[in-house]
Amino acid sequence: MPFPCGPFMSLFSSLILFLLFCGEPIPAEVTKSVRATGLGLIVEQDRAAAFEQARDAALREAVEEAMGTLISSHTKVHNFALIEDNISSRTEGYVRSFEIVEQAAVDEYTYRVVIDAQVSLGELHQQLDALNLLIEA
């Protein structure tokens, strides 16, 4: 005996399709490509320490540039300390990868590093949302 395919099965099939295609979307990892520059101070001819300082500054700049797509400049100014303490001071978790494009001493006191970075907007969005700092749509 064949399986009946009446109105119940049609409704059931429609419900399954609705749940599959209209449910909550699975968030994809969204990143932003950013080129950023950082400077480091050469103290007592220690270029290695100046390089690390410049690289870290470039990573912070990359995160700040990516963050600019998620919050307004007004929010940045009025919540500077909050943003600095919770986001800008840490780059791990936000920068997915980076490549050093250029590195050199600018003069005897300054070292410069230029990077191309992939910054996770999803991670930034979550942190900014937790701080209630996102741009209202």
Coordinates of C-alpha atoms in Angstrom, one line a residue:
M1 CA 0.0 0.0 0.0
P2 CA 1.5 3.4 -1.0
F3 CA 2.2 6.0 1.7
P4 CA -0.6 8.7 1.7
C5 CA 0.7 12.1 0.6
G6 CA -2.3 14.2 1.7
P7 CA -2.5 17.8 3.0
F8 CA -0.8 16.8 6.3
M9 CA 2.4 15.7 4.5
S10 CA 2.4 18.8 2.3
L11 CA 2.1 21.0 5.4
F12 CA 4.8 19.0 7.2
S13 CA 7.1 19.3 4.2
S14 CA 6.5 23.0 4.0
L15 CA 7.3 23.4 7.7
I16 CA 10.6 21.5 7.4
L17 CA 11.6 23.6 4.4
F18 CA 10.7 26.8 6.3
L19 CA 12.8 25.8 9.3
L20 CA 15.7 24.8 7.2
F21 CA 15.8 28.0 5.1
C22 CA 14.2 30.7 7.2
G23 CA 15.7 29.9 10.6
E24 CA 18.5 31.9 12.3
P25 CA 21.4 32.2 9.8
I26 CA 24.7 30.7 10.9
P27 CA 27.1 33.6 11.2
A28 CA 30.0 33.5 8.8
E29 CA 33.4 34.7 9.8
V30 CA 33.6 38.2 8.5
T31 CA 37.0 39.9 8.2
K32 CA 38.2 43.2 7.0
S33 CA 41.6 43.6 5.2
V34 CA 43.5 46.5 6.7
R35 CA 46.9 48.1 6.0
A36 CA 48.3 49.7 9.1
T37 CA 51.5 51.4 10.2
G38 CA 53.1 51.4 13.6
L39 CA 56.0 53.3 15.1
G40 CA 58.4 52.2 17.8
L41 CA 61.1 54.1 19.7
I42 CA 64.7 52.9 19.4
V43 CA 66.2 53.1 22.8
E44 CA 69.9 52.4 23.3
Q45 CA 70.1 51.0 19.7
D46 CA 67.7 48.2 20.6
R47 CA 66.0 47.8 17.2
A48 CA 64.4 44.4 18.2
A49 CA 62.4 46.1 21.0
A50 CA 61.5 49.0 18.7
F51 CA 60.3 46.5 16.0
E52 CA 58.0 44.8 18.6
Q53 CA 56.7 48.1 19.7
A54 CA 56.0 49.2 16.2
R55 CA 54.4 45.9 15.2
D56 CA 52.1 46.0 18.3
A57 CA 51.2 49.6 17.4
A58 CA 50.4 48.6 13.8
L59 CA 48.2 45.7 15.1
R60 CA 46.3 48.2 17.4
E61 CA 45.8 50.6 14.5
A62 CA 44.4 47.8 12.3
V63 CA 41.9 46.9 15.0
E64 CA 40.9 50.5 15.5
E65 CA 40.4 51.0 11.7
A66 CA 38.2 47.9 11.5
M67 CA 36.3 49.1 14.5
G68 CA 35.6 52.3 12.7
T69 CA 33.2 50.4 10.5
L70 CA 31.1 49.4 13.5
I71 CA 30.9 52.5 15.7
S72 CA 30.5 56.2 15.0
S73 CA 33.3 58.8 15.6
H74 CA 30.9 60.4 18.2
T75 CA 30.9 57.1 20.2
K76 CA 34.7 56.8 19.9
V77 CA 35.2 60.2 21.4
H78 CA 32.6 59.9 24.2
N79 CA 33.6 56.3 25.2
F80 CA 37.4 56.6 24.5
A81 CA 38.4 55.1 27.9
L82 CA 35.9 52.3 27.7
I83 CA 37.0 51.4 24.2
E84 CA 40.7 51.7 25.0
D85 CA 40.4 49.5 28.1
N86 CA 38.3 46.8 26.5
I87 CA 39.2 46.7 22.8
S88 CA 42.2 48.8 21.6
S89 CA 44.5 47.6 24.4
R90 CA 44.2 44.0 23.1
T91 CA 44.6 42.8 19.6
E92 CA 44.6 39.0 20.1
G93 CA 41.3 37.5 19.1
Y94 CA 40.6 40.3 16.7
V95 CA 43.5 40.0 14.3
R96 CA 43.1 36.7 12.4
S97 CA 46.4 37.0 10.5
F98 CA 48.9 39.6 9.5
E99 CA 51.8 40.0 7.2
I100 CA 54.7 42.5 7.6
V101 CA 54.9 44.4 4.4
E102 CA 57.6 46.8 5.3
Q103 CA 59.9 47.3 8.3
A104 CA 62.8 49.8 8.6
A105 CA 64.4 52.4 10.8
V106 CA 63.1 55.8 9.8
D107 CA 65.9 57.5 11.7
E108 CA 68.1 56.7 14.6
Y109 CA 65.2 57.0 17.1
T110 CA 62.2 55.6 15.2
Y111 CA 61.4 52.2 13.7
R112 CA 58.4 51.8 11.4
V113 CA 56.4 48.6 10.6
V114 CA 53.7 48.4 7.9
I115 CA 51.3 45.4 8.0
D116 CA 48.5 43.9 6.1
A117 CA 46.0 42.4 8.6
Q118 CA 42.8 40.4 8.5
V119 CA 40.7 41.7 11.4
S120 CA 37.6 39.7 12.6
L121 CA 34.6 42.0 12.5
G122 CA 32.5 39.3 14.2
E123 CA 34.7 39.3 17.3
L124 CA 34.7 43.1 17.4
H125 CA 31.0 43.2 16.9
Q126 CA 30.4 40.9 19.8
Q127 CA 32.6 43.0 22.1
L128 CA 31.1 46.3 21.0
D129 CA 27.6 44.8 21.4
A130 CA 28.5 43.7 25.0
L131 CA 29.6 47.3 25.7
N132 CA 26.5 48.8 23.9
L133 CA 28.6 50.8 21.5
L134 CA 27.4 49.6 18.1
I135 CA 26.0 52.1 15.6
E136 CA 22.2 51.9 15.8
A137 CA 20.7 50.9 12.4

